Coordinates of C-alpha atoms in Angstrom, one line a residue:
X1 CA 0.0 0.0 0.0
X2 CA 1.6 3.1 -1.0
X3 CA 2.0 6.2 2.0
X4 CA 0.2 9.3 1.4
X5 CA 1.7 12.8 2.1
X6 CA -1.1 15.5 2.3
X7 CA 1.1 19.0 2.0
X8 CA -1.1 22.5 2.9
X9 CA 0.1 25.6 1.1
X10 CA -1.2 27.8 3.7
X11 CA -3.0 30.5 2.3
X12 CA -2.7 29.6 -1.5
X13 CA -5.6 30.8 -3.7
X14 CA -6.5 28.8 -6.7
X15 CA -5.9 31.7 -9.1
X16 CA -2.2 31.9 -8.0
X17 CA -1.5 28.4 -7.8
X18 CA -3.2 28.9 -11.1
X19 CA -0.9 31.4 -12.3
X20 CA 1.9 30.1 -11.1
X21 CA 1.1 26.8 -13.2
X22 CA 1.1 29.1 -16.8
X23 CA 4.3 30.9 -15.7
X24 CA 6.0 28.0 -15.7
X25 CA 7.4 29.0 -11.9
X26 CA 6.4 26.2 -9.9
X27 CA 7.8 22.5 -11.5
X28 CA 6.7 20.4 -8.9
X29 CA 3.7 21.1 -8.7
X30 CA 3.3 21.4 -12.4
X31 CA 4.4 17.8 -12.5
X32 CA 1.5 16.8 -10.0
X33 CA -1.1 18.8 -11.2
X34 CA -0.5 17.3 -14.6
X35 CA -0.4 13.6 -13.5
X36 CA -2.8 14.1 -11.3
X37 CA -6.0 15.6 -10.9
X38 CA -7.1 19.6 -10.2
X39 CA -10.3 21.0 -8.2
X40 CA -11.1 23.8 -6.4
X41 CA -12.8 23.3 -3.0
X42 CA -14.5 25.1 -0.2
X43 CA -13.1 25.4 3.2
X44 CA -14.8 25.7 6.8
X45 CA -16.1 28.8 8.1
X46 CA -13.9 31.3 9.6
X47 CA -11.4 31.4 7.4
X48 CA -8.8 31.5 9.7
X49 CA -5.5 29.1 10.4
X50 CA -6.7 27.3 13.1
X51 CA -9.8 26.5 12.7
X52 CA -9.2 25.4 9.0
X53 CA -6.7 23.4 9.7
X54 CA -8.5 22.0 12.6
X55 CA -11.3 21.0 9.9
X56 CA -8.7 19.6 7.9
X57 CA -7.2 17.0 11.2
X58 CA -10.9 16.5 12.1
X59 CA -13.0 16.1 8.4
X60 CA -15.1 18.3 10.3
X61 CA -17.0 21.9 10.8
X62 CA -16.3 23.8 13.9
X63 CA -19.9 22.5 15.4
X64 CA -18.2 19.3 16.3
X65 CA -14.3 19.8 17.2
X66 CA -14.7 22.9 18.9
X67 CA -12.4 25.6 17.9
X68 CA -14.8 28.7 16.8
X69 CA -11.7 31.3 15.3
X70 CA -8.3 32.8 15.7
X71 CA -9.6 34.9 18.5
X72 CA -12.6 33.8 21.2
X73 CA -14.1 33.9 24.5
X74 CA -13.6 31.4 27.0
X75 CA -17.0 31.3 28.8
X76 CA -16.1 29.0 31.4
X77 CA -12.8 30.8 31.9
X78 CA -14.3 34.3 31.4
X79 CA -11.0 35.2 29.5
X80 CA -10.5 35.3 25.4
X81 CA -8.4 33.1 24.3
X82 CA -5.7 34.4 21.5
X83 CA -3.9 31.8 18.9
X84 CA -1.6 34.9 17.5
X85 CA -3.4 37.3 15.1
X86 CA -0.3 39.6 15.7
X87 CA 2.3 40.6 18.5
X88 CA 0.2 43.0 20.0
X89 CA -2.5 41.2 20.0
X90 CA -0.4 38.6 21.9
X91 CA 0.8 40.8 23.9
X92 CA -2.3 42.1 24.6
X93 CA -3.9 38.9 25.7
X94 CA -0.8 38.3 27.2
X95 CA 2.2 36.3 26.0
X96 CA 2.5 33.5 28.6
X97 CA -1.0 32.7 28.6
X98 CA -1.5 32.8 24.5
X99 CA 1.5 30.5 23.7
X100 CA 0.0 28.5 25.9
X101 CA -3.2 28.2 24.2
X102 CA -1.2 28.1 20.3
X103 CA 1.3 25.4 21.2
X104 CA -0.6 23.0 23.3
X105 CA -4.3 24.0 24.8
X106 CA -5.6 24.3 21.4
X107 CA -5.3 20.7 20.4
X108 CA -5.1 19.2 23.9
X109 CA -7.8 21.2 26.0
X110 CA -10.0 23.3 23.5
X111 CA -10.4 20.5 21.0
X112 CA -13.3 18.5 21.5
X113 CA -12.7 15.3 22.9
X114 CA -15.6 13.9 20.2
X115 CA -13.5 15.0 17.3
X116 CA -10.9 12.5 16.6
X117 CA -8.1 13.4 14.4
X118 CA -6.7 11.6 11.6
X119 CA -3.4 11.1 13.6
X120 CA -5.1 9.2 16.3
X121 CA -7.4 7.4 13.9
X122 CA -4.8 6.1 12.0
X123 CA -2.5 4.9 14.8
X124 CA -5.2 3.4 16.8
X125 CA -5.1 1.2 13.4
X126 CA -1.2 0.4 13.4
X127 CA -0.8 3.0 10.8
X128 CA 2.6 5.0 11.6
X129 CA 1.6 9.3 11.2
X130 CA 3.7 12.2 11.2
X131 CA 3.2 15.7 10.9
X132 CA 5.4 19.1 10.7
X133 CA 4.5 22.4 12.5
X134 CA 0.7 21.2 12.1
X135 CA -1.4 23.3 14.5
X136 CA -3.9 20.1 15.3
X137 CA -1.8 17.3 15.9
X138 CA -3.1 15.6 18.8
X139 CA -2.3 12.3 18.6
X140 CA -0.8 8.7 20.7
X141 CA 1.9 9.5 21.0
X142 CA 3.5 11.3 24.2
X143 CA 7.0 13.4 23.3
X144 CA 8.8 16.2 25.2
X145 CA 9.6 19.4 24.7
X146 CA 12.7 19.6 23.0
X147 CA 14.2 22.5 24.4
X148 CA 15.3 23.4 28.1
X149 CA 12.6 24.0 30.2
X150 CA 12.1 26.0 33.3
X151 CA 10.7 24.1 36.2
X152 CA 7.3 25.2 37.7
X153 CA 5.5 27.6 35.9
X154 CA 6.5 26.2 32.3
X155 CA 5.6 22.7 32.9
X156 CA 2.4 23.1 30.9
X157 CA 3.8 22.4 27.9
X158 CA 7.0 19.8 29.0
X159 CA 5.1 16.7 26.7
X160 CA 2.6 17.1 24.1
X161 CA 0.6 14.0 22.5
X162 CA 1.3 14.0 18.8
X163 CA 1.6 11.1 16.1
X164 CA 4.4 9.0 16.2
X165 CA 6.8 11.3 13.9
X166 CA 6.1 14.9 15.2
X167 CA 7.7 17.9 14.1
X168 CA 6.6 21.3 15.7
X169 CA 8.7 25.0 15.3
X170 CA 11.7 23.1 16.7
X171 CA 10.0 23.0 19.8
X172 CA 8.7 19.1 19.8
X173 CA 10.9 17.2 17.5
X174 CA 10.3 13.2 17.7
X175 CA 13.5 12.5 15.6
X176 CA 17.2 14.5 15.1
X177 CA 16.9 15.3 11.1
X178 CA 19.8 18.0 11.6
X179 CA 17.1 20.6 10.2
X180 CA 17.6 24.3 11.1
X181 CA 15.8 27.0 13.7
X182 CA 12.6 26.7 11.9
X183 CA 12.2 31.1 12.6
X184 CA 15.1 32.4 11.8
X185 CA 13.9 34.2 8.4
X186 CA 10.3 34.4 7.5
X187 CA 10.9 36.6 4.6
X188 CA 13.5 34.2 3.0
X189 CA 10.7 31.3 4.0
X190 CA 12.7 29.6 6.8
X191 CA 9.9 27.5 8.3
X192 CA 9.5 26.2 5.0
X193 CA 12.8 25.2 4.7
X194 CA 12.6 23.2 7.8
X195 CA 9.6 21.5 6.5
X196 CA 11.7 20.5 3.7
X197 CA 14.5 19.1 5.5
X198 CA 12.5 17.3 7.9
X199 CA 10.4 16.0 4.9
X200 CA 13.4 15.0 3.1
X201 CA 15.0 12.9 5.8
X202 CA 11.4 11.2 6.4
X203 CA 11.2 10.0 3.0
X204 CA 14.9 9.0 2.4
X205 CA 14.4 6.4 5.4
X206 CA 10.2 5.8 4.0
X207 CA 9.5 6.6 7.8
X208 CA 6.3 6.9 7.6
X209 CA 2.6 5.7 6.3
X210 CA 0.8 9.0 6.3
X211 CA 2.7 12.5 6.8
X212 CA 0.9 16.5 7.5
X213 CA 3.5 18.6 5.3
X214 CA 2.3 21.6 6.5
X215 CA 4.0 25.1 4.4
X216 CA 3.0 28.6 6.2
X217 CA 5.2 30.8 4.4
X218 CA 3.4 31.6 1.1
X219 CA 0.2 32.6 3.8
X220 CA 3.0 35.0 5.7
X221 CA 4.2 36.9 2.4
X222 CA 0.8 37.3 1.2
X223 CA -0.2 38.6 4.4
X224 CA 2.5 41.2 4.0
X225 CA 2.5 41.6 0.0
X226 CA -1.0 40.8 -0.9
X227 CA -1.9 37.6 -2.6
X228 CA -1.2 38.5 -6.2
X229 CA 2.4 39.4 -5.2
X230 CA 3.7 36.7 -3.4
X231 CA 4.6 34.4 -6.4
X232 CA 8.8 34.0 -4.7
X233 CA 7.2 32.6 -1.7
X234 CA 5.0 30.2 -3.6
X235 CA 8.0 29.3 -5.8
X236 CA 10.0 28.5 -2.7
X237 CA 7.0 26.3 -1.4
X238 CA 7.7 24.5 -4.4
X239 CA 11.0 23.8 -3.9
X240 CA 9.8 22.2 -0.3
X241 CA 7.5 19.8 -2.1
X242 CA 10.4 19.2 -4.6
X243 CA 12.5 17.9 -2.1
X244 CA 10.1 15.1 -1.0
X245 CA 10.4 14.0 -4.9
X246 CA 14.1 14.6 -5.2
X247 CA 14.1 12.2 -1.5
X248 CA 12.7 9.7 -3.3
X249 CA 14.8 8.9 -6.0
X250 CA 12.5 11.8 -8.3
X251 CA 8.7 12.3 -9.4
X252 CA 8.4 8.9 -10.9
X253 CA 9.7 7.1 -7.9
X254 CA 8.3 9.0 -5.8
X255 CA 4.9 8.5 -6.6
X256 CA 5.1 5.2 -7.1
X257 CA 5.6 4.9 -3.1
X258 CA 3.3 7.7 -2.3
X259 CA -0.2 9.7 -3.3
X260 CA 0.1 13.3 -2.7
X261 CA -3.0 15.5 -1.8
X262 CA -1.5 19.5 -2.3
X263 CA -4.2 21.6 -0.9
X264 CA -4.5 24.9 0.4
X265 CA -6.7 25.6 4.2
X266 CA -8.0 28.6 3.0
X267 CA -7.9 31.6 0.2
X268 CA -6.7 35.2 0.7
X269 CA -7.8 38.5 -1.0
X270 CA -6.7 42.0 -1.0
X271 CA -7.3 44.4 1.8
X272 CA -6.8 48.6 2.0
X273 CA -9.5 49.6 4.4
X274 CA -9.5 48.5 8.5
X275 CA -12.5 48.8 10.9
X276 CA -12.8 48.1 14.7
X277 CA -16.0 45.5 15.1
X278 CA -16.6 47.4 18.2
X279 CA -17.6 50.5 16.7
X280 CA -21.3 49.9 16.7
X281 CA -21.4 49.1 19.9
X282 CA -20.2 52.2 21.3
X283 CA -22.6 52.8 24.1
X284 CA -22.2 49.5 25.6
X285 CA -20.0 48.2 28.0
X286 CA -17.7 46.2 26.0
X287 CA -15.3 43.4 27.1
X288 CA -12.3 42.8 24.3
X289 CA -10.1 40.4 26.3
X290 CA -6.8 42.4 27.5
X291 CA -4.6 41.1 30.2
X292 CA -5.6 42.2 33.8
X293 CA -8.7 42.9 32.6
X294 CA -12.3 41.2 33.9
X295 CA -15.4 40.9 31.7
X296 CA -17.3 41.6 35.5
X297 CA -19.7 44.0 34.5
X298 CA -19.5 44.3 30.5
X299 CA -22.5 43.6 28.0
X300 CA -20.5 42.0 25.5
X301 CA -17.5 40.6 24.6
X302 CA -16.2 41.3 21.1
X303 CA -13.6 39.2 19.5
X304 CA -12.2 40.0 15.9
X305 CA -9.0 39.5 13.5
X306 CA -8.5 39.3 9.4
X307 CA -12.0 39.2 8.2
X308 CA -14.1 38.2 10.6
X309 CA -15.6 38.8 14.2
X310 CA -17.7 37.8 17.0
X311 CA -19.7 39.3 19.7
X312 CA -20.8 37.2 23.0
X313 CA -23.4 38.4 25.2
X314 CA -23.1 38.9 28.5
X315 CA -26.5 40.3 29.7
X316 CA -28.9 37.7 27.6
X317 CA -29.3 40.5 24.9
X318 CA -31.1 39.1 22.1
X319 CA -28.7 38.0 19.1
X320 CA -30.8 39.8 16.7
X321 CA -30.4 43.3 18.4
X322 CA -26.9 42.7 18.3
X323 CA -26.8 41.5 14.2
X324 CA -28.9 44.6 13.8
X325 CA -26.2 47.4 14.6
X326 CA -24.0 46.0 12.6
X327 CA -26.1 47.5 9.5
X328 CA -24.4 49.6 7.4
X329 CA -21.4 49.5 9.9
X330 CA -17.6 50.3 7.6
X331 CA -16.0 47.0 6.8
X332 CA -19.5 44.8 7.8
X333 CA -20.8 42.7 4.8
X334 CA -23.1 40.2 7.1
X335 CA -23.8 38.8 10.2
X336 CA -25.3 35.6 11.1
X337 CA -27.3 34.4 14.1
X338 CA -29.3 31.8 15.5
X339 CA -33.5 32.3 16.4
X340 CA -36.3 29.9 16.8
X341 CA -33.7 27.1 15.9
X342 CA -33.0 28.4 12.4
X343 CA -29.5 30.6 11.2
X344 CA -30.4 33.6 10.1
X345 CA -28.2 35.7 7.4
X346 CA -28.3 39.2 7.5
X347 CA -27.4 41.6 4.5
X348 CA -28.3 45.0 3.5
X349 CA -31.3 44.3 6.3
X350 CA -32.2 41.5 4.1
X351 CA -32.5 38.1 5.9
X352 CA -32.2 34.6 4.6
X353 CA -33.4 31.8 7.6
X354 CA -32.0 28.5 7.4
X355 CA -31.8 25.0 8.9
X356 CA -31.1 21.0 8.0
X357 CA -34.2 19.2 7.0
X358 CA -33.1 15.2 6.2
X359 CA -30.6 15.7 3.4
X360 CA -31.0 19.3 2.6
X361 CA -31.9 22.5 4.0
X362 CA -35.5 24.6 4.7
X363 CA -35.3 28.0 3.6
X364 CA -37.3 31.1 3.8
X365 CA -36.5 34.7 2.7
X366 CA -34.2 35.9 0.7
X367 CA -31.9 33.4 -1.3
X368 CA -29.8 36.4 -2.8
X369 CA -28.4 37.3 0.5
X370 CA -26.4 34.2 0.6
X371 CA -25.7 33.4 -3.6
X372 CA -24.0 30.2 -3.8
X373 CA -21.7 32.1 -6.6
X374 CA -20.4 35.1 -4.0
X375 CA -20.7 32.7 -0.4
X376 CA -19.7 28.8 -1.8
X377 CA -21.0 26.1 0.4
X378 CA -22.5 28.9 2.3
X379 CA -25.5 27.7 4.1
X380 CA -23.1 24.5 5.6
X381 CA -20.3 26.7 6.8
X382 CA -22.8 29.4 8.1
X383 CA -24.8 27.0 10.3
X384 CA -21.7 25.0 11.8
X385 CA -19.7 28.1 12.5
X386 CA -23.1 29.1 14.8
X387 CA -24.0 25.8 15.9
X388 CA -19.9 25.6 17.7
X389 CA -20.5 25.3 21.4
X390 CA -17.4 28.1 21.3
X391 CA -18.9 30.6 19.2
X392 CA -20.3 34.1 19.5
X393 CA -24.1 34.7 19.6
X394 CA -23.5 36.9 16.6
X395 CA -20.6 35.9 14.0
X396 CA -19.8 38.6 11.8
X397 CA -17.6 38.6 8.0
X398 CA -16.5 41.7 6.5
X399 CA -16.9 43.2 2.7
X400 CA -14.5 42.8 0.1
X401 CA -11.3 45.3 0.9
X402 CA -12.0 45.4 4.9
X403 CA -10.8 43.8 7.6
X404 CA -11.6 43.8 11.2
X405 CA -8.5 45.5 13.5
X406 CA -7.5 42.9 16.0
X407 CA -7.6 43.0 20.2
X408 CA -4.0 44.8 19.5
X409 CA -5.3 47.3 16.9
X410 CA -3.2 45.5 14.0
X411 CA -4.4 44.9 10.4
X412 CA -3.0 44.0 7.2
X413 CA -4.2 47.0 4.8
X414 CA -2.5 47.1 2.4
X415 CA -1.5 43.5 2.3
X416 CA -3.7 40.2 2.0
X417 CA -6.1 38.6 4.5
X418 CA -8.8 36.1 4.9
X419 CA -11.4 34.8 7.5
X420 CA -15.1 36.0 5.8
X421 CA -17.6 33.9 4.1
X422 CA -17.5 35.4 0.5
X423 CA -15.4 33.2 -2.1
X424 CA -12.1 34.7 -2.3
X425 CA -11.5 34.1 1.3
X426 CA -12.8 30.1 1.1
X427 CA -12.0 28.6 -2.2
X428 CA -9.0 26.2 -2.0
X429 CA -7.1 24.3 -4.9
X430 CA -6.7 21.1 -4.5
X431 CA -4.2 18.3 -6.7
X432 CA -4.5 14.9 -6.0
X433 CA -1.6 12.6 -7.6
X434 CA -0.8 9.0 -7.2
X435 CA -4.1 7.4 -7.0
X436 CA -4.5 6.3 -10.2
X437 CA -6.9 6.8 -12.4
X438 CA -10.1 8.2 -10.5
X439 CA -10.0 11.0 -8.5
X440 CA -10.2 10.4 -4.5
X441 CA -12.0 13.5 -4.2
X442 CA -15.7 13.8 -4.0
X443 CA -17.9 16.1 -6.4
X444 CA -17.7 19.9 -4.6
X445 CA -15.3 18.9 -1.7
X446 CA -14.9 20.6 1.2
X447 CA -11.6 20.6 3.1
X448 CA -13.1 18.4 5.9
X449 CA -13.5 15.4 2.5
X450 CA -9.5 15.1 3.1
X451 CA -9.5 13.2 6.7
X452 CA -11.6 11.0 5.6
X453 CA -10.0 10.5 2.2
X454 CA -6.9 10.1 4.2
X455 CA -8.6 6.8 6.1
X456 CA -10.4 5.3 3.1
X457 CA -6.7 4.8 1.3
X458 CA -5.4 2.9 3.9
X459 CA -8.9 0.9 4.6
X460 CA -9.7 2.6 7.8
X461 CA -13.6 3.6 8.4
X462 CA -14.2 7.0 9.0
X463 CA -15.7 7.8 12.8
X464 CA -19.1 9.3 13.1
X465 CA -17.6 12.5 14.2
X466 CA -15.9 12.7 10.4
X467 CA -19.3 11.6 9.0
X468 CA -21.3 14.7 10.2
X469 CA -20.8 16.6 7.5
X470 CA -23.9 18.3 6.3
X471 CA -24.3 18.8 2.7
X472 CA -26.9 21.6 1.1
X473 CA -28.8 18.9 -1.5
X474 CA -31.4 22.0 -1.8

């Protein structure tokens, strides 16, 4: 049975993966997308890092594994929780306690324990795993931290569970590769390079069955550049899945040992113009998370970062009067709620109410609001972002060239982001190589299809939790 290697592109946007392709720029995966097969595909809803690539570990929405954004509030722990929109945002949340929550809590205490990962599913079936500087990599396997520790206060994060062959920033490293300080140059696409050589040594010794080759960089220069501009980055990206080939012996030996999926966890589109999602509601007591701060007191909590938001209430305020100052507010294109057990979309103060009904969906209102052709897969990302026990009463995306300042006032104007509902922000390309003739992908995939792809090639059945998914037959 061959292995299977899925690499994420974080960040990449079919049109420049697409682009790339005609330039002639980007060989190896020119060679895959031409003996393989090309899609596009729509990710989970927000568009954000974590909780696509959570999707991507779990095959599933955010309803079942938990993790709601970048940014959130902790009910039970009356705190927001900050992966790392920015330094000051970090540093604003405080740095001790938001490493904490990026490096281990997020896949050890705030993902469900319902939503198994494809690490744990496949080891539980003898199946060795592996994964580099993958956010969601809970798995059997206990390893510890790599480098010296400080007794005490720091021992939260001593031994991480992980598959078998775990690779993360340098700090949890399974296996001495003799691969470099992962940051040492984002601009020059150092954490790539790491992935490269860690890749490389994997598949020189064939060291494992299924392997994460996760690739932040290109997402880091578009960030910075905007997406159209960051074509080096994706080039050197490139180069990182060239060395798995090269490792092999080349492309024709190495896919007869392995099936590639190349993927992206989310798009990316241009942004000039920056908001605060707080705005609107000026004249009530608002809670946004700082250190040394309590939300004793407040009416909301508002949580935003790239192009989305959401607000929490405090006080039992209904949702809708909530949704309902957000119209017309700078940088707001909708905002989506729950009522009477349906989601409700709300644009231009028109609505569009929604729920499951056996295969499909019931619908009343206005279909417009959420066009399959402007909000792909919308009504299935929409009601699973609500329907996450860790999710706002009110989830918010912005309009095209906005994006929502973070809890340390940073933005990327001028640069790229992502995180909203509308297409640019949640189309993904995907390639699939090495599985012969047919195409492992299913017709419209989603991102939370490639867990469960993952288990079908080595015989493995899916768990319920990766069956969930709920598919808009209407």
């Amino acid at each position: 049975m061959k292995g299977l290697i899925l690499a994420i592109i974080d960040g990449l946007t079919p049109a420049m993966l697409e682009h790339g392709l005609e330039q002639g720029r980007l060989p190896a995966l020119g060679l895959l997308h031409e003996t393989g097969s090309y899609t596009q595909g729509t990710t989970t809803f927000p568009s954000v890092t974590p909780v696509c690539l959570t999707s991507i570990a779990t095959g599933a929405h955010p309803d079942v594994h938990g993790i709601p954004h970048l940014v959130w509030y902790h009910r039970e722990e009356e705190r927001v929780v900050e992966y790392g929109s920015s330094f000051a945002a970090v540093r604003a949340a405080g740095a001790r306690r938001s490493l904490r929550d990026s490096i281990y809590a997020m896949a050890h205490e705030h993902l469900s324990p319902d939503a198994l990962t494809i690490f744990e599913a496949l080891e539980d079936e003898g199946f060795d795993s592996g994964a580099i500087n993958f956010t969601c990599y809970r798995g059997r396997t206990k390893h510890a931290l790599k480098l010296p520790v400080l007794s005490g206060r720091n021992r939260w994060y001593e031994a991480a569970w992980g598959p078998r062959r775990f690779f993360f920033f340098n700090l949890y490293e399974s296996d001495q590769t003799g691969a470099p300080l992962a940051i040492r140059s984002r601009p020059a696409g150092s954490i790539d390079a790491y992935a490269a050589t860690i890749g490389r040594w994997l598949v020189t010794r064939d060291g494992f069955d299924f392997l994460v080759f996760y690739l932040p960089d290109y997402d880091y220069a578009s960030h910075i550049l905007g997406p159209e501009r960051a074509l080096e980055a994706l080039e050197r990206a490139d180069a990182s899945v060239g060395e798995l080939m090269a490792a092999a012996g080349g492309p024709e030996e190495f896919l007869d040992r392995y099936a590639i999926v190349v993927c992206s966890d989310h798009g990316q589109t241009s942004v000039d113009r920056a908001a605060s999602l707080a705005a609107p509601l000026a004249d009530l007591s608002v809670f946004t998370g700082r250190r040394a701060t309590s939300p004793a007191g407040a009416d909301v909590v508002v949580t935003a970062s790239n192009r989305s938001g959401m607000v929490y209430a405090l006080d039992e305020q209904p949702a809708r009067e909530l949704a309902e100052r957000f119209d017309g507010a700078d940088g707001v294109d909708l905002t989506l709620f729950l009522e009477d057990g349906e989601a409700v979309a709300r644009r231009e103060r028109e609505e569009l109410r929604f729920a499951p009904e056996n295969d499909g969906w019931r619908i009343s209102g206005d279909e417009r609001v959420l066009d399959p052709a402007e909000y792909p897969n919308g009504l299935e990302r929409s009601w699973c972002a609500l329907a996450c026990p860790n999710a706002g009463e009110v989830i918010v995306s912005a309009a095209p060239g906005w994006e929502f300042e973070d809890l340390g006032g940073r933005h990327h104007a001028g640069g790229g982001s992502h995180g909203s509902l509308r297409a640019g922000d949640s189309m993904v390309p995907i390639i699939a190589a090495g599985f012969g003739e047919r195409s492992p992908l299913p017709p419209d995939p989603s991102v939370t299809d490639l867990a469960p792809l993952a288990l079908t090639h080595f015989g493995v059945e899916p768990p319920a939790s990766m069956r969930a998914r709920v598919r808009s037959g209407v």
